[in-house]
Amino acid sequence: MAFRFSLPILLDMISAKSTATISGCCLILGLILWLRPRLAISLSPNAHRPAAIGEYFDFMPNALASLMLLLWPLVSLVLFRRLPLERAILWCILAGYMILPPVAEFDLPLVPDMDKFTIPSIMAFVLCVGLLGKKIPLLPRHPLAKVLTLLFVLAVIPTVMTNGDPVIFEVLADADPIVFITDMLPGLRWRDLGSVMINQVIILMPFLLARRYLSSPEGQKELLLAFCIAGLAYSIPSLFEIRFSPQINTTIYGFFQHDFSQTMRQGGFRPIVFMPHSLWLAVFMFSALLATTALARAAKEKKRLNLTLASTYLFVVLVLCKSFASLAYGLSFVPLVALASPRWQIRVAIVLASIAITYPMLRNLGLIPTEAILAQAEAISAERAQSLGYRFDNEAMMLERAADKPWFGWGGWGRNLVRELETGAILSIPDGHWILVFGTLGWLGYLAEMGLLSLSIFLLGIEIHRRGTKEISPYATPIALILAATMVDMMLND
């Protein structure tokens, strides 16, 4: 409540551009911090993670974690006043992703949780429109992109409307009139519809900003440069945690964000810093590595040497992150970005995006050779094969659950998870992002999300086929490969 009421005041101050802006912002933020316990705005890190994290681990962020989330609007304001627009957008979102506390969030009524993902996105969009007065088209020009954008926001309506009944867990089922209810998941109501739709709009905000201000060759170069700098900067705390164990988040924010045992690999440690999981950090380092490689290929002699050395360094850090999937991406795509033509790069990206879109269908039809994949993984590492087999088993359970509501899904509150019929205890642990989206929003929501992600790859492929590569930005196909690799990783991790 306090944050929502203070936002119009903050925007008023921004539009006035007065010298009292910073002191006024600090006053408002201090007031919010003082009012937070009195208005029941509490940190609720477990609200949307009933399976993967929330019901297994307990997180108690300290006051600094709350303060960092509250201060990010002020940091964003400074960025937008000091930096060129493209860099302000990038660093507002990227720096928030890198340094804000993971898992911690403000659980506000009737709106999505405010965390390290939503706050930077909202502030970048609001400051771009409110402070700078920029116009951002809400719908793309391409007809299919318009349909997918609208579907992404509106597909949640049938999901909420078809999940009004609670999921009840009881002892001695079918023993009417005697009923022994042990637990219950609530049905979805109209207030949930508003919150979910707002969340979908917030997710779209970075896409709208990037489409408007980062689609030019200069904007694409700024994007890759931001990833390069961010990866180099993040490598320092990452190397510290590789050597001394993951403890930075605990030291600064007062809690460890996941299961510590998952950071222990190959007799050492995987870094996590301020990311929700070590695998997220590894994918982040892979993206930085690919971005630096693309910059090195497009650079002139002296800069090319420096960027090549930076790429080599980031590859070493990626190896030390001890993530088999991210290392495989690096070994596959770095030579492609460094040596292959843009035509081959976009072909590979299109193939990967196509697999990501059709994966649920292929999985349901048994066309994914899981046994052969496990056999290959076993030849590389028994530990990795066991982990992959565990993922496949949980996917199979959740696909069976999703088959009961294939088109619109089960909605939120963990209704999409497989649970023990009497106690409601969770039996399935979702790893891949795709199975969470598919089980929660069904085919409609899944195709909207994955379609939006992949459409730009297909459209870029069409443009390269029509016009050739000379008129295409040299940074476009590496970005497409980063996106395609991320979509593939979404099949494995959330």
Short mmCIF file of N, CA and C in Angstrom, two decimals, residues 112 125 137-140 144-161 190 192-208 408 437 440-441 443-452:
data_model
loop_
_atom_site.label_atom_id
_atom_site.label_comp_id
_atom_site.label_asym_id
_atom_site.label_seq_id
_atom_site.Cartn_x
_atom_site.Cartn_y
_atom_site.Cartn_z
N PRO A 112 1.47 -8.11 -8.30
CA PRO A 112 2.56 -9.09 -8.21
C PRO A 112 3.59 -8.69 -7.16
N PHE A 125 10.72 1.40 -17.27
CA PHE A 125 9.60 1.81 -18.12
C PHE A 125 9.02 3.14 -17.67
N PRO A 137 5.66 2.36 -28.13
CA PRO A 137 4.52 1.61 -28.68
C PRO A 137 4.27 0.33 -27.88
N LEU A 138 3.02 0.10 -27.56
CA LEU A 138 2.67 -1.06 -26.74
C LEU A 138 2.48 -2.32 -27.55
N LEU A 139 2.25 -2.15 -28.85
CA LEU A 139 2.08 -3.31 -29.72
C LEU A 139 3.05 -3.22 -30.89
N PRO A 140 3.68 -4.34 -31.25
CA PRO A 140 4.58 -4.34 -32.42
C PRO A 140 3.80 -4.22 -33.71
N LEU A 144 1.53 -11.09 -36.44
CA LEU A 144 1.68 -12.24 -35.54
C LEU A 144 2.24 -11.81 -34.19
N ALA A 145 3.15 -10.84 -34.20
CA ALA A 145 3.69 -10.33 -32.94
C ALA A 145 2.60 -9.66 -32.12
N LYS A 146 1.69 -8.93 -32.78
CA LYS A 146 0.56 -8.32 -32.07
C LYS A 146 -0.30 -9.39 -31.41
N VAL A 147 -0.62 -10.44 -32.17
CA VAL A 147 -1.46 -11.51 -31.64
C VAL A 147 -0.79 -12.17 -30.43
N LEU A 148 0.49 -12.48 -30.55
CA LEU A 148 1.20 -13.14 -29.45
C LEU A 148 1.31 -12.25 -28.22
N THR A 149 1.51 -10.94 -28.44
CA THR A 149 1.58 -10.01 -27.31
C THR A 149 0.26 -9.96 -26.56
N LEU A 150 -0.83 -9.82 -27.31
CA LEU A 150 -2.14 -9.80 -26.67
C LEU A 150 -2.45 -11.14 -26.01
N LEU A 151 -2.08 -12.21 -26.66
CA LEU A 151 -2.32 -13.54 -26.10
C LEU A 151 -1.53 -13.74 -24.81
N PHE A 152 -0.31 -13.21 -24.76
CA PHE A 152 0.53 -13.35 -23.58
C PHE A 152 -0.13 -12.71 -22.36
N VAL A 153 -0.79 -11.57 -22.58
CA VAL A 153 -1.45 -10.88 -21.47
C VAL A 153 -2.83 -11.48 -21.17
N LEU A 154 -3.57 -11.81 -22.21
CA LEU A 154 -4.97 -12.20 -22.03
C LEU A 154 -5.18 -13.70 -21.84
N ALA A 155 -4.16 -14.51 -22.12
CA ALA A 155 -4.33 -15.96 -21.98
C ALA A 155 -4.58 -16.38 -20.54
N VAL A 156 -4.23 -15.50 -19.60
CA VAL A 156 -4.46 -15.84 -18.19
C VAL A 156 -5.94 -15.79 -17.82
N ILE A 157 -6.77 -15.13 -18.64
CA ILE A 157 -8.20 -15.00 -18.31
C ILE A 157 -8.87 -16.38 -18.28
N PRO A 158 -8.79 -17.19 -19.36
CA PRO A 158 -9.41 -18.52 -19.27
C PRO A 158 -8.76 -19.40 -18.21
N THR A 159 -7.48 -19.19 -17.92
CA THR A 159 -6.84 -19.97 -16.86
C THR A 159 -7.50 -19.69 -15.51
N VAL A 160 -7.71 -18.43 -15.20
CA VAL A 160 -8.35 -18.08 -13.93
C VAL A 160 -9.81 -18.52 -13.92
N MET A 161 -10.50 -18.32 -15.03
CA MET A 161 -11.93 -18.65 -15.08
C MET A 161 -12.21 -20.15 -14.98
N TRP A 190 -11.32 -13.38 -9.10
CA TRP A 190 -11.12 -12.22 -9.97
C TRP A 190 -9.91 -11.40 -9.54
N ASP A 192 -7.16 -12.51 -8.36
CA ASP A 192 -5.97 -13.18 -8.89
C ASP A 192 -5.77 -12.83 -10.36
N LEU A 193 -6.88 -12.66 -11.08
CA LEU A 193 -6.79 -12.31 -12.49
C LEU A 193 -6.07 -10.98 -12.68
N GLY A 194 -6.42 -9.97 -11.88
CA GLY A 194 -5.76 -8.68 -11.99
C GLY A 194 -4.27 -8.77 -11.71
N SER A 195 -3.91 -9.51 -10.65
CA SER A 195 -2.50 -9.64 -10.28
C SER A 195 -1.70 -10.34 -11.37
N VAL A 196 -2.25 -11.42 -11.91
CA VAL A 196 -1.53 -12.18 -12.93
C VAL A 196 -1.38 -11.38 -14.22
N MET A 197 -2.42 -10.65 -14.61
CA MET A 197 -2.33 -9.84 -15.82
C MET A 197 -1.32 -8.72 -15.66
N ILE A 198 -1.29 -8.09 -14.48
CA ILE A 198 -0.29 -7.06 -14.22
C ILE A 198 1.11 -7.65 -14.31
N ASN A 199 1.27 -8.86 -13.78
CA ASN A 199 2.58 -9.52 -13.85
C ASN A 199 3.01 -9.76 -15.29
N GLN A 200 2.07 -10.17 -16.14
CA GLN A 200 2.39 -10.39 -17.55
C GLN A 200 2.81 -9.08 -18.22
N VAL A 201 2.15 -7.99 -17.87
CA VAL A 201 2.50 -6.69 -18.44
C VAL A 201 3.90 -6.27 -17.99
N ILE A 202 4.22 -6.50 -16.70
CA ILE A 202 5.55 -6.16 -16.20
C ILE A 202 6.63 -6.95 -16.92
N ILE A 203 6.36 -8.23 -17.18
CA ILE A 203 7.31 -9.06 -17.92
C ILE A 203 7.56 -8.48 -19.31
N LEU A 204 6.52 -7.90 -19.92
CA LEU A 204 6.65 -7.36 -21.27
C LEU A 204 7.42 -6.04 -21.31
N MET A 205 7.51 -5.33 -20.21
CA MET A 205 8.11 -3.99 -20.22
C MET A 205 9.53 -3.96 -20.80
N PRO A 206 10.45 -4.83 -20.36
CA PRO A 206 11.79 -4.80 -20.98
C PRO A 206 11.76 -5.10 -22.47
N PHE A 207 10.83 -5.97 -22.91
CA PHE A 207 10.71 -6.27 -24.33
C PHE A 207 10.31 -5.01 -25.11
N LEU A 208 9.34 -4.27 -24.58
CA LEU A 208 8.89 -3.06 -25.26
C LEU A 208 9.99 -2.01 -25.32
N PHE A 408 -5.56 -24.54 -20.84
CA PHE A 408 -5.45 -23.34 -20.02
C PHE A 408 -4.66 -23.55 -18.73
N VAL A 437 5.50 -23.23 -16.94
CA VAL A 437 4.58 -22.44 -17.77
C VAL A 437 3.49 -23.32 -18.35
N THR A 440 1.05 -24.37 -15.63
CA THR A 440 0.32 -23.26 -15.03
C THR A 440 -0.65 -22.61 -16.02
N LEU A 441 -0.22 -22.39 -17.26
CA LEU A 441 -1.03 -21.65 -18.23
C LEU A 441 -1.47 -22.49 -19.42
N TRP A 443 -1.36 -24.87 -22.98
CA TRP A 443 -0.81 -24.64 -24.32
C TRP A 443 -0.92 -23.17 -24.72
N LEU A 444 -2.04 -22.53 -24.34
CA LEU A 444 -2.27 -21.15 -24.77
C LEU A 444 -1.18 -20.23 -24.22
N GLY A 445 -0.91 -20.33 -22.93
CA GLY A 445 0.12 -19.49 -22.33
C GLY A 445 1.51 -19.87 -22.78
N TYR A 446 1.74 -21.17 -22.95
CA TYR A 446 3.07 -21.62 -23.37
C TYR A 446 3.42 -21.12 -24.77
N LEU A 447 2.48 -21.28 -25.70
CA LEU A 447 2.75 -20.83 -27.07
C LEU A 447 2.89 -19.32 -27.15
N ALA A 448 2.15 -18.59 -26.30
CA ALA A 448 2.28 -17.14 -26.30
C ALA A 448 3.68 -16.73 -25.84
N GLU A 449 4.16 -17.32 -24.74
CA GLU A 449 5.47 -16.94 -24.22
C GLU A 449 6.60 -17.38 -25.14
N MET A 450 6.62 -18.64 -25.50
CA MET A 450 7.70 -19.13 -26.35
C MET A 450 7.61 -18.57 -27.75
N GLY A 451 6.39 -18.30 -28.21
CA GLY A 451 6.23 -17.68 -29.53
C GLY A 451 6.80 -16.28 -29.57
N LEU A 452 6.56 -15.50 -28.52
CA LEU A 452 7.13 -14.15 -28.45
C LEU A 452 8.66 -14.19 -28.43
#
